Amino acid sequence: MTLLLFLKSLQRKAEKELKEAKELKQLDDIFQKYLGKKGELTAILRSLEKLPETKRAKVGKQANNLKNLVKQRIEVKAKKMRLVKEVAKKTDWIDVTIPGRKPLAGHLHPLTQIKSQAEEVFQSIGFSVVEGPEIENEWYNFDALNIPKDHPARDAWSTFWLKDSKLLLRTHTSPVQVRYMEKNNPPLRIIVPGRIFRHEATDASHEINFYQVEGLMIDKKVSAANFKAIIQEFFKRFFGKETKIRMRPSYFPFTEPSFEVDMSCLNCRGEGCPVCSQTGWLEMMGAGMVHPTVYKATGLNPKYWQGFAFGIGMDRLAMMKYKINDIRLFYGGDLRFLNQF
Ligand code: DAH
């Protein structure tokens, strides 16, 4: 075999080995095999001077070309391998056989749970759940409810006004009564759970925002006796036990007559304890028979319709159910408190 042919076969061999090399170590071996001190190509290059001059130039050129080719291929491939290794080192390694870690499951806020429970009970006795906006105007929050401007009754609802506008944060859920009566004809039977806002100092029983469940029932003959029966049934189903209620005369501009409804204290069964300030009773809601002015404001004729409305303090329901003595706990976001529900 001529030297030139031998070089050609050497090249084919080297190229094949380079292609198959998978490790840096293999590249090293290839380098030694061809270009090391005892390398096959090195031997040829060394023997060049012994060749007759006529052959030397041609074979020399071919041999040097092969030397450069092998060197370059090794360099390029080694560089690639190093890069892949480095990336692999940085990438987190995943062991797919490790058992999965359970995601932490959260749960609904206690007030949200109370809201759903109250909704369920009222729905079970035929009420629909309706919502309204938290940002209101004076008409719905006050005027339509028979609380005109400059009327002292407005003082009962310390109001957050929105800057540079006539809008306010609703101080109760009663405006939704008006919105609903405007758009729907009796018979009506709705509850309105929702968030409300009061511009007041906070303490164990006052927050600047809290929740109410408004109720409204209007038909041809709906009486205060119906109201009492329905509320008694609500408490019974909501608390899961017989509770006594009592109605005391009160005043709200949008009802006539108006009453305040107390529930017998579940903590002491009416005997008197710190939860009920030793009275045996807890104030749970305001209520009354819808005032003629409210019918008129919503386009209904008070001659044909009559009904009752009420506003339950939802936080009170929660405090009673879970025996909590500070309303602020619901809004503090303290997980030690929330995790208990
Ligand atoms: N809106 C009243 C309040 O926030 C509660 C209330 C009283 C609602 C009597 C009513 C009602 O629907 O008839 O203090």
XYZ file of C-alpha atoms and ligand atoms in Angstrom:
355
model
C 0.000 0.000 0.000
C 1.346 3.381 -0.858
C 1.723 5.879 1.918
C -0.969 8.036 0.380
C -3.458 5.190 0.447
C -2.459 4.394 3.995
C -3.117 7.992 5.003
C -6.537 7.790 3.422
C -7.475 4.669 5.384
C -6.059 6.254 8.528
C -8.370 9.222 7.953
C -11.427 7.008 7.533
C -10.581 5.145 10.702
C -10.013 8.334 12.689
C -13.241 9.903 11.445
C -15.240 6.840 12.421
C -13.721 6.761 15.896
C -14.310 10.482 16.384
C -17.915 10.102 15.406
C -18.457 7.299 17.876
C -16.638 8.939 20.790
C -18.999 9.718 23.685
C -16.630 10.749 26.454
C -13.808 13.232 26.805
C -11.589 10.312 27.772
C -12.227 8.668 24.403
C -11.230 11.856 22.607
C -8.028 11.851 24.597
C -7.334 8.295 23.550
C -7.921 9.169 19.903
C -5.478 12.046 20.192
C -2.824 9.755 21.655
C -3.500 7.066 19.080
C -2.888 9.357 16.125
C -1.000 12.388 17.335
C 0.666 11.305 20.564
C 4.361 10.529 20.865
C 3.737 7.019 19.596
C 0.854 7.987 17.399
C 0.362 6.466 13.973
C 0.273 9.820 12.249
C 3.222 11.113 14.267
C 5.246 8.178 13.003
C 4.460 9.053 9.418
C 5.295 12.702 9.950
C 8.632 11.712 11.483
C 9.463 9.452 8.610
C 8.894 12.169 6.038
C 12.555 13.221 5.952
C 13.523 9.729 4.889
C 11.322 9.865 1.853
C 12.683 10.666 -1.558
C 12.111 14.328 -2.340
C 9.658 13.572 -5.144
C 7.214 11.954 -2.751
C 7.909 14.070 0.308
C 5.928 17.152 -0.735
C 2.752 15.254 -1.597
C 2.758 12.874 1.334
C 3.824 15.682 3.695
C 0.939 17.838 2.634
C -1.560 14.990 3.004
C -0.194 13.987 6.404
C -0.279 17.539 7.740
C -3.817 18.022 6.491
C -4.882 14.911 8.338
C -3.101 16.082 11.469
C -4.985 19.401 11.394
C -8.272 17.713 10.678
C -7.990 15.304 13.591
C -6.851 18.052 15.945
C -9.679 20.357 14.972
C -12.356 17.675 15.204
C -11.177 16.707 18.664
C -11.203 20.325 19.824
C -14.707 21.033 18.533
C -16.158 17.851 19.934
C -14.445 18.271 23.308
C -15.820 21.783 23.609
C -19.341 20.530 22.981
C -18.970 17.758 25.522
C -17.731 20.122 28.209
C -20.682 22.441 27.627
C -23.229 19.626 27.888
C -21.585 18.461 31.095
C -21.755 21.939 32.618
C -25.432 22.420 31.767
C -26.261 19.023 33.196
C -24.502 19.976 36.412
C -26.573 23.151 36.774
C -29.921 21.570 35.970
C -31.711 20.046 38.940
C -31.811 16.384 38.763
C -35.246 14.840 39.104
C -35.749 11.483 40.683
C -39.083 10.403 39.260
C -39.284 7.456 41.644
C -39.585 9.598 44.786
C -43.203 9.589 46.092
C -44.971 12.910 45.468
C -45.205 15.614 48.085
C -48.810 16.469 48.980
C -49.707 20.082 48.171
C -50.833 22.086 51.197
C -54.604 22.276 50.967
C -56.186 25.510 52.177
C -59.803 25.982 53.144
C -62.506 28.594 53.069
C -62.382 31.505 55.509
C -64.758 30.939 58.474
C -66.948 33.851 57.363
C -67.209 32.386 53.875
C -68.277 29.094 55.429
C -70.903 30.881 57.512
C -72.111 32.718 54.426
C -72.624 29.463 52.514
C -74.376 27.861 55.471
C -76.757 30.807 55.843
C -77.430 30.761 52.093
C -78.179 27.053 52.192
C -80.690 27.409 55.010
C -82.519 30.305 53.395
C -82.545 28.572 50.024
C -84.068 25.522 51.680
C -87.026 27.657 52.756
C -87.525 29.291 49.390
C -85.300 32.405 49.350
C -83.063 33.313 46.405
C -79.564 34.717 46.894
C -78.964 38.141 45.357
C -75.936 40.452 45.369
C -75.363 44.171 44.981
C -72.472 46.632 44.607
C -70.198 47.551 47.514
C -69.797 51.063 46.109
C -73.136 52.817 46.273
C -74.658 56.224 45.784
C -76.712 58.227 48.282
C -79.984 57.346 46.639
C -79.761 53.608 47.201
C -77.880 53.704 50.494
C -80.003 56.463 52.076
C -82.720 58.431 50.251
C -84.673 55.530 48.770
C -84.605 53.947 52.222
C -86.344 56.961 53.662
C -83.173 58.493 55.109
C -83.096 61.928 53.454
C -80.117 64.295 53.582
C -79.805 66.176 56.866
C -82.032 63.642 58.571
C -80.497 62.765 61.943
C -81.010 59.058 61.195
C -78.067 59.235 58.807
C -75.799 59.549 61.817
C -76.565 55.930 62.643
C -74.425 54.927 59.661
C -70.995 56.566 59.831
C -70.025 56.634 56.205
C -66.869 56.288 54.137
C -67.253 58.687 51.243
C -65.256 58.261 48.065
C -63.034 61.231 47.288
C -64.310 63.790 44.764
C -67.526 61.913 44.068
C -70.975 61.391 45.467
C -70.231 57.728 45.906
C -69.789 55.890 49.186
C -68.995 52.452 50.523
C -72.371 50.961 51.410
C -73.029 51.104 55.133
C -75.520 48.228 55.025
C -76.927 45.699 52.579
C -80.362 47.361 52.607
C -79.738 49.292 49.323
C -79.959 45.959 47.510
C -83.610 45.745 48.638
C -84.244 48.897 46.633
C -82.302 47.715 43.604
C -84.182 44.424 43.598
C -87.637 45.931 44.105
C -87.008 48.300 41.194
C -86.378 45.475 38.781
C -88.689 42.720 40.057
C -92.361 42.429 40.795
C -93.649 40.718 43.945
C -93.892 38.113 45.222
C -90.267 38.585 46.320
C -88.244 36.371 48.578
C -84.520 37.130 48.652
C -81.504 37.287 50.900
C -78.462 39.455 50.216
C -75.244 38.402 51.879
C -72.535 41.019 51.537
C -69.739 43.164 52.825
C -70.458 46.547 54.348
C -68.374 49.432 55.688
C -68.581 51.756 58.689
C -66.387 54.713 59.524
C -65.971 53.772 63.175
C -63.367 52.982 65.774
C -62.762 49.253 66.129
C -63.075 47.157 69.254
C -64.007 43.579 70.144
C -67.469 43.998 68.633
C -66.876 46.667 65.961
C -64.994 46.550 62.691
C -64.713 49.089 59.879
C -65.956 46.428 57.517
C -68.081 43.401 58.241
C -70.849 41.313 56.729
C -74.621 41.316 56.763
C -77.302 39.056 55.409
C -80.170 41.222 54.281
C -83.551 39.619 53.813
C -86.702 40.730 52.026
C -90.055 39.055 51.601
C -92.960 40.818 49.906
C -96.312 39.447 48.832
C -99.995 40.322 49.232
C -100.253 39.190 52.841
C -96.967 38.916 54.655
C -97.048 39.672 58.358
C -94.676 40.145 61.260
C -95.843 36.727 62.475
C -94.534 35.224 59.224
C -91.251 36.988 59.861
C -90.980 35.539 63.333
C -91.704 32.004 62.113
C -89.168 32.222 59.304
C -86.403 33.633 61.481
C -87.052 31.067 64.169
C -86.779 28.339 61.525
C -83.596 29.896 60.190
C -81.930 29.862 63.610
C -83.067 26.326 64.273
C -81.588 25.036 61.000
C -78.493 27.212 61.148
C -77.453 26.365 64.718
C -78.902 22.879 64.621
C -80.857 23.319 67.854
C -83.937 24.951 69.197
C -83.292 28.616 69.966
C -85.639 31.129 71.446
C -85.977 34.564 69.880
C -87.571 37.727 71.090
C -88.544 40.871 69.235
C -88.138 44.297 70.766
C -89.564 47.509 69.307
C -86.921 49.625 67.586
C -86.528 52.279 64.937
C -85.324 52.123 61.368
C -86.426 54.709 58.798
C -87.143 52.035 56.179
C -89.464 49.884 58.300
C -92.632 50.488 60.269
C -92.992 48.973 62.749
C -89.339 48.161 63.361
C -87.862 45.636 65.704
C -84.626 44.343 67.003
C -84.340 40.574 67.230
C -82.515 38.835 70.056
C -81.618 35.186 70.236
C -81.236 33.188 73.422
C -77.527 32.839 74.205
C -76.284 29.441 73.043
C -73.318 29.643 75.334
C -75.318 29.630 78.599
C -78.756 28.659 77.275
C -80.159 31.932 78.457
C -78.855 31.779 82.004
C -76.412 34.658 81.650
C -72.679 34.545 80.888
C -69.896 36.873 79.681
C -70.798 36.226 76.006
C -74.269 37.724 76.474
C -73.218 40.250 79.174
C -75.212 38.214 81.714
C -78.498 38.968 79.965
C -79.122 35.561 78.400
C -79.887 37.276 75.086
C -77.860 38.305 72.035
C -78.819 40.991 69.578
C -78.686 39.420 66.124
C -80.517 41.676 63.693
C -82.662 44.636 62.848
C -85.937 44.070 61.049
C -89.403 45.416 60.366
C -92.300 45.747 57.968
C -91.201 47.526 54.775
C -92.055 51.240 54.961
C -94.514 52.704 52.380
C -91.827 55.202 51.295
C -89.582 52.353 50.148
C -92.362 50.893 47.975
C -92.962 54.304 46.451
C -89.254 54.876 45.790
C -89.126 51.625 43.841
C -92.345 52.074 41.893
C -94.461 49.595 43.859
C -97.842 50.405 45.346
C -97.912 49.953 49.142
C -101.659 49.450 48.933
C -101.187 46.104 47.213
C -98.042 44.822 48.776
C -96.748 44.159 52.194
C -93.721 42.414 53.602
C -90.813 42.369 55.943
C -87.096 43.058 55.727
C -84.243 42.193 58.020
C -80.501 42.615 58.336
C -78.563 39.947 60.216
C -75.005 40.577 61.381
C -73.156 37.722 59.730
C -70.135 38.137 61.979
C -72.478 37.743 64.941
C -73.722 34.463 63.504
C -70.137 33.280 63.171
C -69.167 34.483 66.646
C -72.144 32.679 68.162
C -71.601 29.482 66.225
C -67.877 29.265 66.971
C -67.921 31.039 70.354
C -65.555 33.816 69.313
C -65.419 36.932 71.445
C -63.566 39.376 69.176
C -64.795 40.287 65.686
C -61.343 41.568 64.721
C -59.996 38.006 64.641
C -61.884 37.422 61.388
C -60.016 40.188 59.627
C -56.516 39.842 61.088
C -55.374 37.078 58.745
C -53.663 35.258 61.626
C -53.210 31.662 60.458
C -53.152 30.353 64.023
C -56.765 31.525 64.246
C -57.873 30.641 60.706
C -56.408 27.142 60.719
C -58.905 26.080 63.373
C -61.864 26.145 60.994
N -79.715 48.092 57.586
C -79.763 48.007 59.007
C -78.383 48.273 59.603
O -77.451 48.138 58.949
C -80.254 46.676 59.462
C -81.680 46.481 59.094
C -82.688 46.874 59.927
C -82.005 45.913 57.883
C -84.001 46.725 59.624
C -83.330 45.755 57.527
C -84.324 46.172 58.423
O -83.689 45.220 56.377
O -85.617 45.983 58.072
O -78.291 48.623 60.741
